[in-house]
Amino acid sequence: PLLIEQFFIWRVMSTACLIPVLFIAYTRWGKRNYRLLTVVVPMIPAFFISLMIRATQDPSSGYYAGLTLCLVALALMFHWTFLESIAAVITVLTLYISAVYEPLTHSLSSVQVGNFVNNCVFIILNSVVIVSASFYHRNIRVKEFLTRMEVDQKRQEVSQQNEELTFTLAQLRETEHQ
C-alpha cells in the first residue's frame, strides 16, 4: 500500500515505453528486425516488474509471477525461436536476481529464503517449458514447411502428367479422326 503511487507510475511508464515500440514495428527497420522486437516487448514490463520487486525489498515478493507471465504469454504469442527464448529467459532471470540481490545480502527469515527459492524454481521451470516449447514448435514449423513443399512438388508433377495426358489424348483423338 505504501508504494501504490510509485507502482502506478511505473505501470504507466511501462505502457508508455511500449507505445514507441509499436510504432517502430511498422517502420521499415521494424519490419526487418521484428524478431528483435518480439524479445524487447516483454522485457519492458519485466524491467518495471523487477523495479517493483526491488522497491519491496523482499526477495519472496509475489511480483515474480509477473515476470513469468511476461515470458509465458508472449512466448506463446510470438512463437520465439530457441535462441530468442533463451535470451528472454536469461534476461528475466538477470532482472529478478538483480532486483533481489541487495535484500539477499541482508539477514532474511527462513520463510523469505524459502519463498525466494520457490520463486526461482518456478521461474526456472517456466523457463524450461518456454525453451522446450520453442524448440519443439520450431521443429513442427520446419516439418510443416517441408510437407507443404512436398505437396507442392507432387501437385506440380500431377499437373505436368495431366498436361501430358491431355496432349496425348488430343493426339490420339486427332489420329483417330484421321
CSV table of N, CA and C in Angstrom, one decimal:
chain,number,residue,atom,x,y,z
A,1,PRO,N,0.8,-1.2,0.0
A,1,PRO,CA,0.0,0.0,0.0
A,1,PRO,C,0.8,1.3,0.0
A,2,LEU,N,2.0,1.2,0.6
A,2,LEU,CA,2.9,2.4,0.7
A,2,LEU,C,3.4,2.8,-0.7
A,3,LEU,N,3.5,1.8,-1.5
A,3,LEU,CA,4.2,2.0,-2.8
A,3,LEU,C,3.2,2.1,-4.0
A,4,ILE,N,1.9,2.2,-3.7
A,4,ILE,CA,0.9,2.1,-4.7
A,4,ILE,C,1.0,3.2,-5.8
A,5,GLU,N,1.4,4.4,-5.3
A,5,GLU,CA,1.5,5.5,-6.3
A,5,GLU,C,2.7,5.3,-7.2
A,6,GLN,N,3.8,4.9,-6.6
A,6,GLN,CA,5.1,4.6,-7.4
A,6,GLN,C,4.8,3.5,-8.3
A,7,PHE,N,4.2,2.4,-7.9
A,7,PHE,CA,3.9,1.3,-8.8
A,7,PHE,C,3.0,1.7,-9.9
A,8,PHE,N,2.0,2.5,-9.6
A,8,PHE,CA,1.1,3.0,-10.7
A,8,PHE,C,1.9,3.8,-11.7
A,9,ILE,N,2.8,4.7,-11.3
A,9,ILE,CA,3.6,5.4,-12.2
A,9,ILE,C,4.5,4.5,-13.0
A,10,TRP,N,5.1,3.5,-12.4
A,10,TRP,CA,5.9,2.5,-13.2
A,10,TRP,C,5.1,1.8,-14.2
A,11,ARG,N,3.9,1.4,-13.9
A,11,ARG,CA,3.0,0.7,-14.8
A,11,ARG,C,2.6,1.6,-16.0
A,12,VAL,N,2.4,2.9,-15.7
A,12,VAL,CA,2.1,3.8,-16.8
A,12,VAL,C,3.3,4.0,-17.7
A,13,MET,N,4.5,4.1,-17.0
A,13,MET,CA,5.8,4.3,-17.8
A,13,MET,C,6.0,3.0,-18.6
A,14,SER,N,5.7,1.9,-18.1
A,14,SER,CA,5.9,0.6,-18.9
A,14,SER,C,5.1,0.7,-20.2
A,15,THR,N,3.8,1.1,-20.0
A,15,THR,CA,2.9,1.2,-21.2
A,15,THR,C,3.4,2.2,-22.1
A,16,ALA,N,3.9,3.4,-21.6
A,16,ALA,CA,4.4,4.4,-22.4
A,16,ALA,C,5.6,4.0,-23.2
A,17,CYS,N,6.4,3.1,-22.6
A,17,CYS,CA,7.6,2.6,-23.3
A,17,CYS,C,7.2,1.7,-24.4
A,18,LEU,N,6.1,1.0,-24.3
A,18,LEU,CA,5.7,0.0,-25.3
A,18,LEU,C,5.1,0.7,-26.6
A,19,ILE,N,4.6,1.9,-26.4
A,19,ILE,CA,3.9,2.6,-27.5
A,19,ILE,C,4.9,2.9,-28.6
A,20,PRO,N,6.1,3.5,-28.3
A,20,PRO,CA,7.1,3.7,-29.4
A,20,PRO,C,7.5,2.4,-30.1
A,21,VAL,N,7.6,1.3,-29.3
A,21,VAL,CA,8.0,0.1,-29.9
A,21,VAL,C,6.9,-0.4,-30.9
A,22,LEU,N,5.7,-0.1,-30.6
A,22,LEU,CA,4.6,-0.4,-31.5
A,22,LEU,C,4.7,0.4,-32.8
A,23,PHE,N,5.0,1.6,-32.7
A,23,PHE,CA,5.2,2.4,-33.9
A,23,PHE,C,6.5,2.0,-34.7
A,24,ILE,N,7.5,1.7,-34.0
A,24,ILE,CA,8.8,1.2,-34.6
A,24,ILE,C,8.5,-0.1,-35.4
A,25,ALA,N,7.6,-0.9,-34.9
A,25,ALA,CA,7.3,-2.2,-35.6
A,25,ALA,C,6.7,-2.0,-37.0
A,26,TYR,N,6.1,-0.8,-37.2
A,26,TYR,CA,5.5,-0.6,-38.5
A,26,TYR,C,6.5,0.2,-39.5
A,27,THR,N,7.7,0.5,-39.0
A,27,THR,CA,8.7,1.1,-39.9
A,27,THR,C,9.4,0.1,-40.7
A,28,ARG,N,10.2,0.5,-41.7
A,28,ARG,CA,10.9,-0.4,-42.5
A,28,ARG,C,11.9,-1.2,-41.6
A,29,TRP,N,12.6,-0.5,-40.7
A,29,TRP,CA,13.5,-1.1,-39.8
A,29,TRP,C,12.8,-2.1,-38.9
A,30,GLY,N,11.7,-1.8,-38.4
A,30,GLY,CA,10.9,-2.6,-37.5
A,30,GLY,C,10.5,-3.9,-38.2
A,31,LYS,N,10.1,-3.8,-39.5
A,31,LYS,CA,9.7,-5.0,-40.2
A,31,LYS,C,10.8,-5.9,-40.5
A,32,ARG,N,12.0,-5.3,-40.7
A,32,ARG,CA,13.2,-6.1,-41.0
A,32,ARG,C,13.7,-6.8,-39.7
A,33,ASN,N,13.5,-6.1,-38.6
A,33,ASN,CA,14.0,-6.6,-37.3
A,33,ASN,C,12.9,-7.0,-36.3
A,34,TYR,N,11.8,-7.5,-36.8
A,34,TYR,CA,10.6,-7.8,-36.0
A,34,TYR,C,11.0,-8.9,-34.9
A,35,ARG,N,11.9,-9.8,-35.2
A,35,ARG,CA,12.2,-10.8,-34.3
A,35,ARG,C,12.9,-10.2,-33.0
A,36,LEU,N,13.7,-9.2,-33.2
A,36,LEU,CA,14.3,-8.5,-32.1
A,36,LEU,C,13.2,-7.8,-31.2
A,37,LEU,N,12.2,-7.2,-31.9
A,37,LEU,CA,11.2,-6.6,-31.2
A,37,LEU,C,10.3,-7.5,-30.3
A,38,THR,N,10.2,-8.8,-30.8
A,38,THR,CA,9.4,-9.8,-30.0
A,38,THR,C,10.1,-10.1,-28.7
A,39,VAL,N,11.4,-9.9,-28.6
A,39,VAL,CA,12.1,-10.1,-27.4
A,39,VAL,C,12.1,-8.9,-26.5
A,40,VAL,N,12.2,-7.7,-27.2
A,40,VAL,CA,12.2,-6.4,-26.4
A,40,VAL,C,10.9,-6.2,-25.8
A,41,VAL,N,9.8,-6.5,-26.5
A,41,VAL,CA,8.4,-6.1,-25.9
A,41,VAL,C,8.2,-6.7,-24.5
A,42,PRO,N,8.4,-8.0,-24.3
A,42,PRO,CA,8.2,-8.5,-22.9
A,42,PRO,C,9.2,-8.0,-21.9
A,43,MET,N,10.4,-7.6,-22.4
A,43,MET,CA,11.4,-7.2,-21.4
A,43,MET,C,11.1,-5.8,-20.8
A,44,ILE,N,10.3,-5.0,-21.5
A,44,ILE,CA,9.9,-3.7,-20.9
A,44,ILE,C,9.1,-3.9,-19.7
A,45,PRO,N,8.0,-4.6,-19.7
A,45,PRO,CA,7.2,-4.8,-18.5
A,45,PRO,C,8.0,-5.6,-17.4
A,46,ALA,N,8.9,-6.6,-17.9
A,46,ALA,CA,9.7,-7.3,-17.0
A,46,ALA,C,10.7,-6.4,-16.2
A,47,PHE,N,11.2,-5.4,-16.9
A,47,PHE,CA,12.1,-4.5,-16.2
A,47,PHE,C,11.3,-3.7,-15.1
A,48,PHE,N,10.1,-3.2,-15.5
A,48,PHE,CA,9.4,-2.5,-14.5
A,48,PHE,C,8.9,-3.3,-13.3
A,49,ILE,N,8.6,-4.6,-13.6
A,49,ILE,CA,8.2,-5.5,-12.5
A,49,ILE,C,9.4,-5.8,-11.6
A,50,SER,N,10.6,-5.9,-12.2
A,50,SER,CA,11.8,-6.0,-11.4
A,50,SER,C,12.0,-4.8,-10.5
A,51,LEU,N,11.7,-3.6,-11.0
A,51,LEU,CA,11.8,-2.4,-10.2
A,51,LEU,C,10.8,-2.5,-9.0
A,52,MET,N,9.6,-3.1,-9.2
A,52,MET,CA,8.6,-3.2,-8.2
A,52,MET,C,9.1,-4.2,-7.1
A,53,ILE,N,9.8,-5.3,-7.6
A,53,ILE,CA,10.3,-6.3,-6.7
A,53,ILE,C,11.4,-5.6,-5.8
A,54,ARG,N,12.3,-4.9,-6.5
A,54,ARG,CA,13.4,-4.2,-5.8
A,54,ARG,C,12.8,-3.2,-4.8
A,55,ALA,N,11.8,-2.5,-5.1
A,55,ALA,CA,11.2,-1.5,-4.2
A,55,ALA,C,10.6,-2.1,-3.0
A,56,THR,N,10.1,-3.3,-3.1
A,56,THR,CA,9.5,-4.0,-1.9
A,56,THR,C,10.6,-4.5,-0.9
A,57,GLN,N,11.9,-4.6,-1.5
A,57,GLN,CA,13.0,-5.1,-0.7
A,57,GLN,C,12.7,-6.5,-0.1
A,58,ASP,N,11.9,-7.3,-0.9
A,58,ASP,CA,11.5,-8.6,-0.4
A,58,ASP,C,11.8,-9.6,-1.5
A,59,PRO,N,12.8,-10.5,-1.3
A,59,PRO,CA,13.1,-11.5,-2.3
A,59,PRO,C,12.0,-12.5,-2.5
A,60,SER,N,11.1,-12.6,-1.6
A,60,SER,CA,10.0,-13.5,-1.7
A,60,SER,C,8.7,-12.9,-2.2
A,61,SER,N,8.9,-11.7,-2.8
A,61,SER,CA,7.8,-10.9,-3.4
A,61,SER,C,7.0,-11.7,-4.4
A,62,GLY,N,5.7,-11.6,-4.3
A,62,GLY,CA,4.8,-12.3,-5.3
A,62,GLY,C,4.8,-11.7,-6.7
A,63,TYR,N,5.5,-10.6,-6.8
A,63,TYR,CA,5.6,-9.9,-8.2
A,63,TYR,C,6.4,-10.8,-9.2
A,64,TYR,N,7.2,-11.7,-8.6
A,64,TYR,CA,7.9,-12.6,-9.6
A,64,TYR,C,7.0,-13.3,-10.6
A,65,ALA,N,5.7,-13.5,-10.2
A,65,ALA,CA,4.8,-14.1,-11.1
A,65,ALA,C,4.6,-13.3,-12.4
A,66,GLY,N,4.7,-12.0,-12.2
A,66,GLY,CA,4.6,-11.1,-13.4
A,66,GLY,C,5.7,-11.4,-14.4
A,67,LEU,N,6.9,-11.7,-13.9
A,67,LEU,CA,8.0,-12.0,-14.8
A,67,LEU,C,7.7,-13.2,-15.6
A,68,THR,N,7.2,-14.3,-14.9
A,68,THR,CA,6.9,-15.5,-15.7
A,68,THR,C,5.7,-15.2,-16.7
A,69,LEU,N,4.8,-14.4,-16.3
A,69,LEU,CA,3.7,-14.1,-17.3
A,69,LEU,C,4.2,-13.4,-18.5
A,70,CYS,N,5.2,-12.5,-18.3
A,70,CYS,CA,5.8,-11.8,-19.4
A,70,CYS,C,6.4,-12.9,-20.4
A,71,LEU,N,7.1,-13.9,-19.8
A,71,LEU,CA,7.7,-14.9,-20.6
A,71,LEU,C,6.7,-15.8,-21.3
A,72,VAL,N,5.8,-16.4,-20.5
A,72,VAL,CA,4.8,-17.4,-21.0
A,72,VAL,C,3.9,-16.8,-22.0
A,73,ALA,N,3.2,-15.7,-21.7
A,73,ALA,CA,2.2,-15.2,-22.6
A,73,ALA,C,2.8,-14.7,-23.9
A,74,LEU,N,3.9,-14.1,-23.8
A,74,LEU,CA,4.5,-13.6,-25.1
A,74,LEU,C,5.2,-14.6,-25.9
A,75,ALA,N,5.8,-15.6,-25.2
A,75,ALA,CA,6.4,-16.7,-25.9
A,75,ALA,C,5.3,-17.5,-26.7
A,76,LEU,N,4.1,-17.6,-26.1
A,76,LEU,CA,3.0,-18.2,-26.9
A,76,LEU,C,2.5,-17.3,-28.0
A,77,MET,N,2.5,-16.0,-27.8
A,77,MET,CA,2.0,-15.1,-28.8
A,77,MET,C,3.0,-14.9,-30.0
A,78,PHE,N,4.3,-14.8,-29.6
A,78,PHE,CA,5.3,-14.5,-30.7
A,78,PHE,C,6.0,-15.7,-31.3
A,79,HIS,N,5.8,-16.9,-30.7
A,79,HIS,CA,6.5,-18.1,-31.1
A,79,HIS,C,8.0,-17.9,-31.3
A,80,TRP,N,8.6,-17.6,-30.2
A,80,TRP,CA,10.1,-17.4,-30.2
A,80,TRP,C,10.9,-18.5,-30.7
A,81,THR,N,12.0,-18.2,-31.3
A,81,THR,CA,12.9,-19.2,-31.7
A,81,THR,C,13.6,-19.7,-30.4
A,82,PHE,N,14.4,-20.7,-30.6
A,82,PHE,CA,15.2,-21.3,-29.4
A,82,PHE,C,16.1,-20.3,-28.8
A,83,LEU,N,16.8,-19.5,-29.7
A,83,LEU,CA,17.8,-18.5,-29.1
A,83,LEU,C,17.1,-17.3,-28.5
A,84,GLU,N,15.9,-16.9,-29.2
A,84,GLU,CA,15.2,-15.8,-28.6
A,84,GLU,C,14.6,-16.2,-27.2
A,85,SER,N,14.1,-17.4,-27.1
A,85,SER,CA,13.6,-17.8,-25.8
A,85,SER,C,14.7,-17.9,-24.7
A,86,ILE,N,15.8,-18.3,-25.1
A,86,ILE,CA,17.0,-18.4,-24.2
A,86,ILE,C,17.4,-17.0,-23.8
A,87,ALA,N,17.4,-16.1,-24.7
A,87,ALA,CA,17.8,-14.7,-24.4
A,87,ALA,C,16.8,-14.0,-23.5
A,88,ALA,N,15.5,-14.3,-23.7
A,88,ALA,CA,14.4,-13.7,-22.9
A,88,ALA,C,14.5,-14.3,-21.5
A,89,VAL,N,14.7,-15.6,-21.4
A,89,VAL,CA,14.8,-16.3,-20.1
A,89,VAL,C,16.0,-15.7,-19.3
A,90,ILE,N,17.2,-15.6,-19.9
A,90,ILE,CA,18.4,-15.1,-19.2
A,90,ILE,C,18.2,-13.7,-18.8
A,91,THR,N,17.5,-12.9,-19.6
A,91,THR,CA,17.3,-11.5,-19.2
A,91,THR,C,16.3,-11.4,-18.0
A,92,VAL,N,15.3,-12.2,-18.0
A,92,VAL,CA,14.3,-12.2,-16.9
A,92,VAL,C,15.0,-12.7,-15.6
A,93,LEU,N,15.7,-13.7,-15.7
A,93,LEU,CA,16.4,-14.2,-14.5
A,93,LEU,C,17.4,-13.2,-14.0
A,94,THR,N,18.1,-12.5,-14.9
A,94,THR,CA,19.1,-11.5,-14.5
A,94,THR,C,18.3,-10.3,-13.8
A,95,LEU,N,17.2,-9.9,-14.4
A,95,LEU,CA,16.4,-8.9,-13.8
A,95,LEU,C,15.9,-9.2,-12.4
A,96,TYR,N,15.5,-10.5,-12.2
A,96,TYR,CA,15.0,-10.9,-10.9
A,96,TYR,C,16.1,-11.0,-9.9
A,97,ILE,N,17.2,-11.6,-10.3
A,97,ILE,CA,18.4,-11.7,-9.3
A,97,ILE,C,18.9,-10.3,-9.0
A,98,SER,N,19.0,-9.4,-10.0
A,98,SER,CA,19.5,-8.0,-9.7
A,98,SER,C,18.5,-7.3,-8.8
A,99,ALA,N,17.2,-7.6,-8.9
A,99,ALA,CA,16.2,-6.9,-8.1
A,99,ALA,C,16.2,-7.3,-6.7
A,100,VAL,N,16.6,-8.6,-6.4
A,100,VAL,CA,16.6,-9.1,-5.1
A,100,VAL,C,18.0,-9.3,-4.5
A,101,TYR,N,19.0,-8.9,-5.2
A,101,TYR,CA,20.4,-9.1,-4.7
A,101,TYR,C,20.6,-8.4,-3.4
A,102,GLU,N,20.3,-7.1,-3.3
A,102,GLU,CA,20.6,-6.3,-2.1
A,102,GLU,C,19.9,-6.9,-0.9
A,103,PRO,N,18.6,-7.2,-0.9
A,103,PRO,CA,17.9,-7.8,0.2
A,103,PRO,C,18.5,-9.2,0.6
A,104,LEU,N,19.0,-9.9,-0.4
A,104,LEU,CA,19.5,-11.2,-0.2
A,104,LEU,C,20.8,-11.2,0.6
A,105,THR,N,21.5,-10.0,0.5
A,105,THR,CA,22.8,-9.9,1.3
A,105,THR,C,22.5,-9.6,2.8
A,106,HIS,N,21.3,-9.2,3.1
A,106,HIS,CA,20.9,-8.9,4.5
A,106,HIS,C,20.3,-10.2,5.1
A,107,SER,N,20.2,-10.1,6.4
A,107,SER,CA,19.6,-11.3,7.1
A,107,SER,C,18.1,-11.4,6.7
A,108,LEU,N,17.7,-12.6,6.3
A,108,LEU,CA,16.3,-12.9,6.0
A,108,LEU,C,15.8,-14.0,6.8
A,109,SER,N,14.5,-14.0,7.0
A,109,SER,CA,13.8,-15.1,7.7
A,109,SER,C,13.9,-16.3,6.9
A,110,SER,N,13.7,-17.5,7.5
A,110,SER,CA,13.7,-18.7,6.7
A,110,SER,C,12.5,-18.8,5.8
A,111,VAL,N,11.4,-18.2,6.1
A,111,VAL,CA,10.3,-18.1,5.3
A,111,VAL,C,10.6,-17.3,4.0
A,112,GLN,N,11.2,-16.2,4.2
A,112,GLN,CA,11.6,-15.4,3.0
A,112,GLN,C,12.6,-16.1,2.1
A,113,VAL,N,13.6,-16.8,2.7
A,113,VAL,CA,14.5,-17.6,1.9
A,113,VAL,C,13.8,-18.7,1.1
A,114,GLY,N,12.9,-19.4,1.8
A,114,GLY,CA,12.1,-20.4,1.2
A,114,GLY,C,11.3,-19.9,0.1
A,115,ASN,N,10.6,-18.8,0.3
A,115,ASN,CA,9.8,-18.2,-0.8
A,115,ASN,C,10.7,-17.8,-2.0
A,116,PHE,N,11.9,-17.2,-1.7
A,116,PHE,CA,12.8,-16.8,-2.8
A,116,PHE,C,13.2,-18.0,-3.6
A,117,VAL,N,13.6,-19.1,-2.9
A,117,VAL,CA,14.0,-20.3,-3.6
A,117,VAL,C,12.8,-20.8,-4.4
A,118,ASN,N,11.6,-20.8,-3.9
A,118,ASN,CA,10.4,-21.2,-4.6
A,118,ASN,C,10.2,-20.4,-5.8
A,119,ASN,N,10.3,-19.1,-5.7
A,119,ASN,CA,10.2,-18.2,-6.8
A,119,ASN,C,11.2,-18.5,-7.9
A,120,CYS,N,12.4,-18.7,-7.5
A,120,CYS,CA,13.5,-19.1,-8.5
A,120,CYS,C,13.2,-20.4,-9.2
A,121,VAL,N,12.7,-21.4,-8.5
A,121,VAL,CA,12.4,-22.7,-9.1
A,121,VAL,C,11.2,-22.5,-10.0
A,122,PHE,N,10.2,-21.7,-9.7
A,122,PHE,CA,9.1,-21.5,-10.5
A,122,PHE,C,9.5,-20.8,-11.8
A,123,ILE,N,10.3,-19.8,-11.7
A,123,ILE,CA,10.8,-19.1,-12.9
A,123,ILE,C,11.6,-20.0,-13.8
A,124,ILE,N,12.5,-20.8,-13.2
A,124,ILE,CA,13.3,-21.7,-14.0
A,124,ILE,C,12.5,-22.8,-14.6
A,125,LEU,N,11.5,-23.4,-13.9
A,125,LEU,CA,10.7,-24.4,-14.5
A,125,LEU,C,9.9,-23.8,-15.7
A,126,ASN,N,9.3,-22.6,-15.5
A,126,ASN,CA,8.6,-22.0,-16.6
A,126,ASN,C,9.6,-21.7,-17.8
A,127,SER,N,10.8,-21.4,-17.4
A,127,SER,CA,11.8,-21.1,-18.5
A,127,SER,C,12.1,-22.4,-19.3
A,128,VAL,N,12.2,-23.5,-18.6
A,128,VAL,CA,12.4,-24.8,-19.2
A,128,VAL,C,11.3,-25.1,-20.2
A,129,VAL,N,10.0,-24.9,-19.7
A,129,VAL,CA,8.9,-25.1,-20.6
A,129,VAL,C,8.9,-24.2,-21.8
A,130,ILE,N,9.2,-23.0,-21.6
A,130,ILE,CA,9.3,-22.0,-22.7
A,130,ILE,C,10.3,-22.4,-23.8
A,131,VAL,N,11.5,-22.7,-23.3
A,131,VAL,CA,12.6,-23.0,-24.2
A,131,VAL,C,12.3,-24.3,-24.9
A,132,SER,N,11.8,-25.3,-24.2
A,132,SER,CA,11.4,-26.6,-24.8
A,132,SER,C,10.3,-26.4,-25.8
A,133,ALA,N,9.3,-25.6,-25.5
A,133,ALA,CA,8.2,-25.4,-26.4
A,133,ALA,C,8.7,-24.7,-27.6
A,134,SER,N,9.6,-23.7,-27.5
A,134,SER,CA,10.1,-23.0,-28.7
A,134,SER,C,10.9,-24.0,-29.6
A,135,PHE,N,11.6,-24.9,-29.0
A,135,PHE,CA,12.4,-25.9,-29.7
A,135,PHE,C,11.4,-26.8,-30.5
A,136,TYR,N,10.4,-27.3,-29.8
A,136,TYR,CA,9.5,-28.2,-30.5
A,136,TYR,C,8.6,-27.5,-31.5
A,137,HIS,N,8.2,-26.3,-31.2
A,137,HIS,CA,7.4,-25.5,-32.1
A,137,HIS,C,8.2,-25.3,-33.4
A,138,ARG,N,9.5,-25.0,-33.3
A,138,ARG,CA,10.3,-24.7,-34.5
A,138,ARG,C,10.3,-26.0,-35.3
A,139,ASN,N,10.5,-27.2,-34.6
A,139,ASN,CA,10.6,-28.4,-35.4
A,139,ASN,C,9.3,-28.7,-36.1
A,140,ILE,N,8.2,-28.4,-35.4
A,140,ILE,CA,6.9,-28.6,-36.1
A,140,ILE,C,6.7,-27.7,-37.3
A,141,ARG,N,7.1,-26.4,-37.1
A,141,ARG,CA,7.1,-25.5,-38.3
A,141,ARG,C,7.9,-26.0,-39.4
A,142,VAL,N,9.1,-26.5,-39.2
A,142,VAL,CA,10.0,-27.0,-40.2
A,142,VAL,C,9.4,-28.2,-40.9
A,143,LYS,N,8.8,-29.1,-40.1
A,143,LYS,CA,8.1,-30.3,-40.7
A,143,LYS,C,7.0,-29.8,-41.6
A,144,GLU,N,6.2,-28.9,-41.1
A,144,GLU,CA,5.0,-28.4,-41.8
A,144,GLU,C,5.5,-27.7,-43.2
A,145,PHE,N,6.6,-27.0,-43.1
A,145,PHE,CA,7.1,-26.3,-44.3
A,145,PHE,C,7.6,-27.4,-45.3
A,146,LEU,N,8.3,-28.4,-44.8
A,146,LEU,CA,8.8,-29.5,-45.7
A,146,LEU,C,7.6,-30.2,-46.3
A,147,THR,N,6.6,-30.5,-45.5
A,147,THR,CA,5.4,-31.2,-46.0
A,147,THR,C,4.7,-30.3,-47.1
A,148,ARG,N,4.6,-29.0,-46.9
A,148,ARG,CA,4.0,-28.1,-47.9
A,148,ARG,C,4.8,-28.2,-49.2
A,149,MET,N,6.1,-28.2,-49.1
A,149,MET,CA,7.0,-28.2,-50.3
A,149,MET,C,6.7,-29.5,-51.0
A,150,GLU,N,6.7,-30.6,-50.3
A,150,GLU,CA,6.4,-31.9,-50.9
A,150,GLU,C,5.1,-32.0,-51.6
A,151,VAL,N,4.1,-31.4,-50.9
A,151,VAL,CA,2.7,-31.4,-51.6
A,151,VAL,C,2.7,-30.5,-52.8
A,152,ASP,N,3.4,-29.4,-52.8
A,152,ASP,CA,3.5,-28.5,-53.9
A,152,ASP,C,4.2,-29.2,-55.1
A,153,GLN,N,5.3,-30.0,-54.7
A,153,GLN,CA,6.1,-30.7,-55.7
A,153,GLN,C,5.2,-31.8,-56.4
A,154,LYS,N,4.4,-32.5,-55.6
A,154,LYS,CA,3.5,-33.6,-56.1
A,154,LYS,C,2.5,-32.9,-56.9
A,155,ARG,N,2.0,-31.8,-56.5
A,155,ARG,CA,0.9,-31.1,-57.3
A,155,ARG,C,1.5,-30.7,-58.7
A,156,GLN,N,2.7,-30.2,-58.7
A,156,GLN,CA,3.3,-29.9,-60.0
A,156,GLN,C,3.5,-31.1,-60.9
A,157,GLU,N,3.9,-32.2,-60.3
A,157,GLU,CA,4.1,-33.4,-61.0
A,157,GLU,C,2.8,-33.9,-61.6
A,158,VAL,N,1.7,-33.9,-60.8
A,158,VAL,CA,0.4,-34.3,-61.2
A,158,VAL,C,-0.1,-33.4,-62.3
A,159,SER,N,0.2,-32.1,-62.2
A,159,SER,CA,-0.3,-31.1,-63.2
A,159,SER,C,0.5,-31.4,-64.5
A,160,GLN,N,1.8,-31.6,-64.4
A,160,GLN,CA,2.6,-31.9,-65.6
A,160,GLN,C,2.1,-33.2,-66.3
A,161,GLN,N,1.8,-34.3,-65.5
A,161,GLN,CA,1.3,-35.5,-66.0
A,161,GLN,C,-0.1,-35.3,-66.6
A,162,ASN,N,-0.9,-34.5,-66.0
A,162,ASN,CA,-2.2,-34.1,-66.6
A,162,ASN,C,-2.1,-33.5,-67.9
A,163,GLU,N,-1.1,-32.5,-68.0
A,163,GLU,CA,-0.9,-31.8,-69.3
A,163,GLU,C,-0.4,-32.8,-70.4
A,164,GLU,N,0.5,-33.7,-70.0
A,164,GLU,CA,1.0,-34.8,-70.9
A,164,GLU,C,-0.2,-35.7,-71.4
A,165,LEU,N,-1.0,-36.1,-70.4
A,165,LEU,CA,-2.1,-36.9,-70.8
A,165,LEU,C,-3.1,-36.2,-71.7
A,166,THR,N,-3.3,-34.9,-71.4
A,166,THR,CA,-4.2,-34.1,-72.2
A,166,THR,C,-3.7,-34.0,-73.6
A,167,PHE,N,-2.4,-33.8,-73.8
A,167,PHE,CA,-1.7,-33.7,-75.1
A,167,PHE,C,-1.8,-35.0,-75.8
A,168,THR,N,-1.5,-36.1,-75.1
A,168,THR,CA,-1.6,-37.5,-75.7
A,168,THR,C,-3.0,-37.8,-76.1
A,169,LEU,N,-4.0,-37.5,-75.3
A,169,LEU,CA,-5.4,-37.7,-75.6
A,169,LEU,C,-5.8,-36.9,-76.9
A,170,ALA,N,-5.3,-35.7,-77.0
A,170,ALA,CA,-5.6,-34.8,-78.1
A,170,ALA,C,-5.0,-35.4,-79.4
A,171,GLN,N,-3.7,-35.9,-79.3
A,171,GLN,CA,-3.1,-36.6,-80.4
A,171,GLN,C,-3.8,-37.9,-80.8
A,172,LEU,N,-4.2,-38.6,-79.8
A,172,LEU,CA,-5.0,-39.8,-80.1
A,172,LEU,C,-6.3,-39.6,-80.8
A,173,ARG,N,-7.0,-38.5,-80.3
A,173,ARG,CA,-8.2,-38.2,-81.0
A,173,ARG,C,-8.0,-37.7,-82.4
A,174,GLU,N,-6.9,-36.9,-82.6
A,174,GLU,CA,-6.6,-36.5,-83.9
A,174,GLU,C,-6.3,-37.7,-84.8
A,175,THR,N,-5.5,-38.6,-84.3
A,175,THR,CA,-5.1,-39.8,-85.1
A,175,THR,C,-6.4,-40.6,-85.4
A,176,GLU,N,-7.2,-40.7,-84.4
A,176,GLU,CA,-8.5,-41.5,-84.6
A,176,GLU,C,-9.3,-40.8,-85.6
A,177,HIS,N,-9.4,-39.5,-85.6
A,177,HIS,CA,-10.2,-38.7,-86.5
A,177,HIS,C,-9.6,-38.9,-87.9
A,178,GLN,N,-8.3,-38.9,-88.1
A,178,GLN,CA,-7.7,-39.1,-89.4
A,178,GLN,C,-8.0,-40.5,-89.9
